[in-house]
Tab-separated table of C-alpha atoms in Angstrom:
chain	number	residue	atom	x	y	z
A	1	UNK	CA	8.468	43.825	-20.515
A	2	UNK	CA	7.541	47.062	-19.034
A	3	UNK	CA	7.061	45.403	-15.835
A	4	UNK	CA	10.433	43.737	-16.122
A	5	UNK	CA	12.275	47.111	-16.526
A	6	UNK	CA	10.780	48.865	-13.177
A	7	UNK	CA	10.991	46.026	-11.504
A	8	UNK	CA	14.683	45.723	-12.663
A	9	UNK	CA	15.322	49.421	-11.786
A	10	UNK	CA	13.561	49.348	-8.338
A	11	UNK	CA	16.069	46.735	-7.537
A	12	UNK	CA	18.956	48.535	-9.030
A	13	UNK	CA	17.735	52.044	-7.407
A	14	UNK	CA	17.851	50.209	-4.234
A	15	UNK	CA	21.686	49.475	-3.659
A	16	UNK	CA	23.625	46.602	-3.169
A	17	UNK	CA	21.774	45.563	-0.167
A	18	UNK	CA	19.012	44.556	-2.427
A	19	UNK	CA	20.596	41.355	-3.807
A	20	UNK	CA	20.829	39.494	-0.545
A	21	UNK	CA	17.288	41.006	0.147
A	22	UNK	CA	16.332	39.153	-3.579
A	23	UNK	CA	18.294	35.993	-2.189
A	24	UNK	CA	16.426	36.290	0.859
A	25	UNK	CA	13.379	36.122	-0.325
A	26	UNK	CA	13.745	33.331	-2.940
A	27	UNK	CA	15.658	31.174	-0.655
A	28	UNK	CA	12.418	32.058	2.025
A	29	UNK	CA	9.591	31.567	-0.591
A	30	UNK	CA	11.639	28.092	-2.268
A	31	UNK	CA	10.536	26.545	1.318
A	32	UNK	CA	7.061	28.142	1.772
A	33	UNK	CA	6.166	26.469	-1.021
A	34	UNK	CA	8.367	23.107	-0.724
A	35	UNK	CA	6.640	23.121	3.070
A	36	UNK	CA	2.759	23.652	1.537
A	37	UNK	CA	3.417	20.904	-0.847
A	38	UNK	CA	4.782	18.542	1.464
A	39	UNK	CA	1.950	19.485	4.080
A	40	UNK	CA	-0.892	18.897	1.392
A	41	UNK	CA	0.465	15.264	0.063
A	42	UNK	CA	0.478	14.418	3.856
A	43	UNK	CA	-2.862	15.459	4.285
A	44	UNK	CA	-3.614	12.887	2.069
A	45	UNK	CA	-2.687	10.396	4.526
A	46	UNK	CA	-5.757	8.629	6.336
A	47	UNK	CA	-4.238	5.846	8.073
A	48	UNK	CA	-6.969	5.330	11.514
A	49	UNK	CA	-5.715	3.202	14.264
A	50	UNK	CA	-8.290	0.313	13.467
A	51	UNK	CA	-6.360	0.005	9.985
A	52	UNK	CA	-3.297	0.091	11.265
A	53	UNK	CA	-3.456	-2.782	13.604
A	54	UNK	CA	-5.212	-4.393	10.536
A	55	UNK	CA	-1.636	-3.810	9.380
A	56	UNK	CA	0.448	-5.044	12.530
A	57	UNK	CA	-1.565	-8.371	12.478
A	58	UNK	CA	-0.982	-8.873	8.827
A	59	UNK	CA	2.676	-7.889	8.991
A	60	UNK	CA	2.068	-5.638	5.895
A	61	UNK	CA	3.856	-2.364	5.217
A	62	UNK	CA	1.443	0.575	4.454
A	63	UNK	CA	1.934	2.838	1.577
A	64	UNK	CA	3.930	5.855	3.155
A	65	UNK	CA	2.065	9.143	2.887
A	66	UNK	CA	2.508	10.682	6.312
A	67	UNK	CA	3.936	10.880	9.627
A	68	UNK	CA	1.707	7.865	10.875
A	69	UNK	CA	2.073	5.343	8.111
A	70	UNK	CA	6.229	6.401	7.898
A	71	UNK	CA	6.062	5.182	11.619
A	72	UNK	CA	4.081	2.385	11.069
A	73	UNK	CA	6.369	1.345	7.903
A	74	UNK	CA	9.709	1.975	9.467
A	75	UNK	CA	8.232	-0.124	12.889
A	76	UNK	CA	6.768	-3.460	10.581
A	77	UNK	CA	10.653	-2.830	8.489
A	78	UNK	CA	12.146	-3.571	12.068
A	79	UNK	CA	13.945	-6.771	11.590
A	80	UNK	CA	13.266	-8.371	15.205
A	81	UNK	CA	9.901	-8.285	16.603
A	82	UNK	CA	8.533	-9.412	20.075
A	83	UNK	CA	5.892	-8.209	22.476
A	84	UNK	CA	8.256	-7.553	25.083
A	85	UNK	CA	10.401	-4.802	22.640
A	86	UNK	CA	7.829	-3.886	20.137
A	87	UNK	CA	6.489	-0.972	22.543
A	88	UNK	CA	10.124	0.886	22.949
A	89	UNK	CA	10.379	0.112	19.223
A	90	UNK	CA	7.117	1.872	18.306
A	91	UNK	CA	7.939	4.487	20.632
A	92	UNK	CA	11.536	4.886	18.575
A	93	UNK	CA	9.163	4.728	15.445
A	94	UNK	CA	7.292	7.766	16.271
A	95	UNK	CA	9.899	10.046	17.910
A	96	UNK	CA	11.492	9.655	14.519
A	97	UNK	CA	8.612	11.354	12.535
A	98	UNK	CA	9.380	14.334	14.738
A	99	UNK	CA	12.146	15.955	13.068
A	100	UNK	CA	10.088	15.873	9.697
A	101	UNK	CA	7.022	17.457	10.717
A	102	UNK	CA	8.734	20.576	11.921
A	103	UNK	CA	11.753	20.426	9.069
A	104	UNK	CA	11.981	24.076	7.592
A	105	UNK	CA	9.583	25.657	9.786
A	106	UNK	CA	11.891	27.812	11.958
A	107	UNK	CA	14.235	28.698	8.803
A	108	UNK	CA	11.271	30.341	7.517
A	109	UNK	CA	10.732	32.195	10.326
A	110	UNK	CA	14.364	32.928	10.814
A	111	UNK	CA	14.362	34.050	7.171
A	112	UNK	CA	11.244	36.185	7.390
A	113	UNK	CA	13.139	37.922	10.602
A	114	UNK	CA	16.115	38.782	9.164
A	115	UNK	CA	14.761	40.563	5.742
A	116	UNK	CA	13.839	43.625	7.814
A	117	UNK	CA	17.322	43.657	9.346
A	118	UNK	CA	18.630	43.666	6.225
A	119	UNK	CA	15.965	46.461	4.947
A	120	UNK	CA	17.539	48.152	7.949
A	121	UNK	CA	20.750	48.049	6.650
A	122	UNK	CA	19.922	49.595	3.614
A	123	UNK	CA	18.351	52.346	5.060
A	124	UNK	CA	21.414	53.206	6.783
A	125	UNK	CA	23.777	53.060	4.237
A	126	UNK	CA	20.930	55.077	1.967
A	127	UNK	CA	21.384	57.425	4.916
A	128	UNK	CA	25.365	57.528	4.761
A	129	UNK	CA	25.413	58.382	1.187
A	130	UNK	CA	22.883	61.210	1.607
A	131	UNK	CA	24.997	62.741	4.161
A	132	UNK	CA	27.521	62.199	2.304
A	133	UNK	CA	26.188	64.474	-0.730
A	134	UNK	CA	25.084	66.931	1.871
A	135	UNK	CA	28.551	66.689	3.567
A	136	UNK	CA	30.002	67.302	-0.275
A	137	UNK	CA	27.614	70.059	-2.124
A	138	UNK	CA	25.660	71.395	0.784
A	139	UNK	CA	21.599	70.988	0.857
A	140	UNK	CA	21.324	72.500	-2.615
A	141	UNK	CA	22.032	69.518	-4.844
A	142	UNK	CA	18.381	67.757	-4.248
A	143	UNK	CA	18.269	65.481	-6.874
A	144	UNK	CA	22.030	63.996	-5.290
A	145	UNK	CA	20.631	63.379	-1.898
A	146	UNK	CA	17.484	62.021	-3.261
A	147	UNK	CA	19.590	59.011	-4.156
A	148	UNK	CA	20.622	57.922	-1.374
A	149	UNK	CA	16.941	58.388	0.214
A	150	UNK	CA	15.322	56.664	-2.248
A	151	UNK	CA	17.507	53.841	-1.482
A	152	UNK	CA	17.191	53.842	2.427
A	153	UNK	CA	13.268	53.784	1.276
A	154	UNK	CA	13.605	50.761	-1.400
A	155	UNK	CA	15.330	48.287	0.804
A	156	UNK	CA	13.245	49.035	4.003
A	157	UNK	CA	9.923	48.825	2.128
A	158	UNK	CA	11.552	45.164	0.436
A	159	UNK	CA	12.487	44.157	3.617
A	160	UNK	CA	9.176	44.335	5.102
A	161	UNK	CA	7.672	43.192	2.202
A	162	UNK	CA	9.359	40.073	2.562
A	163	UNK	CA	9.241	39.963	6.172
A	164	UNK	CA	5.231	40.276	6.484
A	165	UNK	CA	4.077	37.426	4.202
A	166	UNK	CA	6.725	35.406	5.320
A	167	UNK	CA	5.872	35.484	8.989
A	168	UNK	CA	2.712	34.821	8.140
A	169	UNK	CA	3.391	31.418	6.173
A	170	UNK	CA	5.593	30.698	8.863
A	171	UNK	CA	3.390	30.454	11.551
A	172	UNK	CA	0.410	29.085	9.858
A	173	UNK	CA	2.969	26.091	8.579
A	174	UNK	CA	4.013	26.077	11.934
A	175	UNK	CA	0.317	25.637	13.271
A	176	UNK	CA	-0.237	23.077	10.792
A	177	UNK	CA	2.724	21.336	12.120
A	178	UNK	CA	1.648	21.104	15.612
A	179	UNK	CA	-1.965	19.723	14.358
A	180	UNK	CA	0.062	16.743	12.238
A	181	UNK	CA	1.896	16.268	15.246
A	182	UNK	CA	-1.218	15.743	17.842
A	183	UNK	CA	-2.536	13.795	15.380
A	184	UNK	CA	0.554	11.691	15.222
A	185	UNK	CA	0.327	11.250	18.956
A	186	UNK	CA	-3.135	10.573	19.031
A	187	UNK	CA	-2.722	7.575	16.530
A	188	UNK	CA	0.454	6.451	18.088
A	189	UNK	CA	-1.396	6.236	21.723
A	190	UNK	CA	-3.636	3.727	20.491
A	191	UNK	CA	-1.469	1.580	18.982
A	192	UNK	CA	0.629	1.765	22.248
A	193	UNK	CA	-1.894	0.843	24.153
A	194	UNK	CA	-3.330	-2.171	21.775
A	195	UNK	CA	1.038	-3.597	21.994
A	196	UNK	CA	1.280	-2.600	25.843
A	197	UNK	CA	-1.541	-5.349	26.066
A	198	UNK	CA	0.181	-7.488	24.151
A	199	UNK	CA	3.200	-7.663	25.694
A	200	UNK	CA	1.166	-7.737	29.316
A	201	UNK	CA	-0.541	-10.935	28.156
A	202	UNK	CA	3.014	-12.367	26.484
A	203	UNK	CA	4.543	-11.562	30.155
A	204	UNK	CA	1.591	-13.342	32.151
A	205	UNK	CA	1.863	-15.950	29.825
């Protein structure tokens, strides 16, 4: 309970900018961790090429886990297959696992950016009100403009301690992202290559 209270009077002792700091930083942390779930069910995912055309022969659907067996599924739930098209629709496949790799990863960055800005913006308006009191009872009411400092030194420490962390996650989500996606491409070349010469024997034929 004790922990509750200061924590309830740091935010209070830092000003109104602390609540959209607070919404921030939930809003930021909600995806960090929605993003590091997603990332580690995905990992699960160990759908090789070998298995995959294993799949394509068999016509059969794999279970979805990740980017490669989504683009396998959504290719096999194509209604109209033939060697001639099936390349430009497994290309279509893939390009739509994109979007879903790198889904959330620049809001958290965004996020993470903006809580300083906002720290700033407390510290300014901590500012204001100090020279306000100073403007009002001169230098010799301390524990007045020690208010308004205290404030301008809440919100920027918040905003930074938001903004650290979070840039952090960001980037190492967004490192992980670019690995799923080089993985994606490596599995999609070979099955490119394996319908290319399918559809080069089809044509010959």
């Amino acid at each position: 309970m004790d922990a509750l209270r200061s924590a309830w009077e740091f935010i209070l002792a830092g000003g109104p900018v602390m609540w959209p700091l607070m919404a921030l930083s939930l809003w930021l942390w909600a995806l960090v961790l929605y993003k590091f779930l997603w990332l580690a069910r995905v990992r699960r995912e160990r759908l090789e090429p070998g298995q995959a055309l294993e799949d394509l022969l068999r016509r059969r659907p794999p279970e979805v886990l990740g980017p490669r067996s989504a683009a396998l599924a959504h290719f096999l739930g194509e209604p109209y297959h033939a060697p001639k098209a099936d390349v430009r629709l497994w290309e279509a496949a893939v390009r739509r696992q994109g979007p879903r790799l790198w889904r959330h990863v620049d809001t958290i960055l965004m996020l993470a950016a903006v809580a300083p800005l906002l720290g700033l913006l407390g510290t300014v308006s901590g500012m204001i009100d100090t020279f306000a009191v100073i403007g009002e009872y001169g230098t010799g009411n301390a524990q007045a403009m020690a208010g308004g400092i205290r404030e301008a030194l809440i919100t920027t420490e918040t905003g930074l301690l938001v903004a650290i962390p979070g840039l952090f996650a960001g980037y190492v989500l967004r490192r992980q992202a670019r690995k799923l996606q080089q993985g994606l491409l490596s599995f999609a070349a070979a099955v490119h290559s394996w319908l290319r010469s399918r559809q080069e024997a089809a044509c010959s034929s």
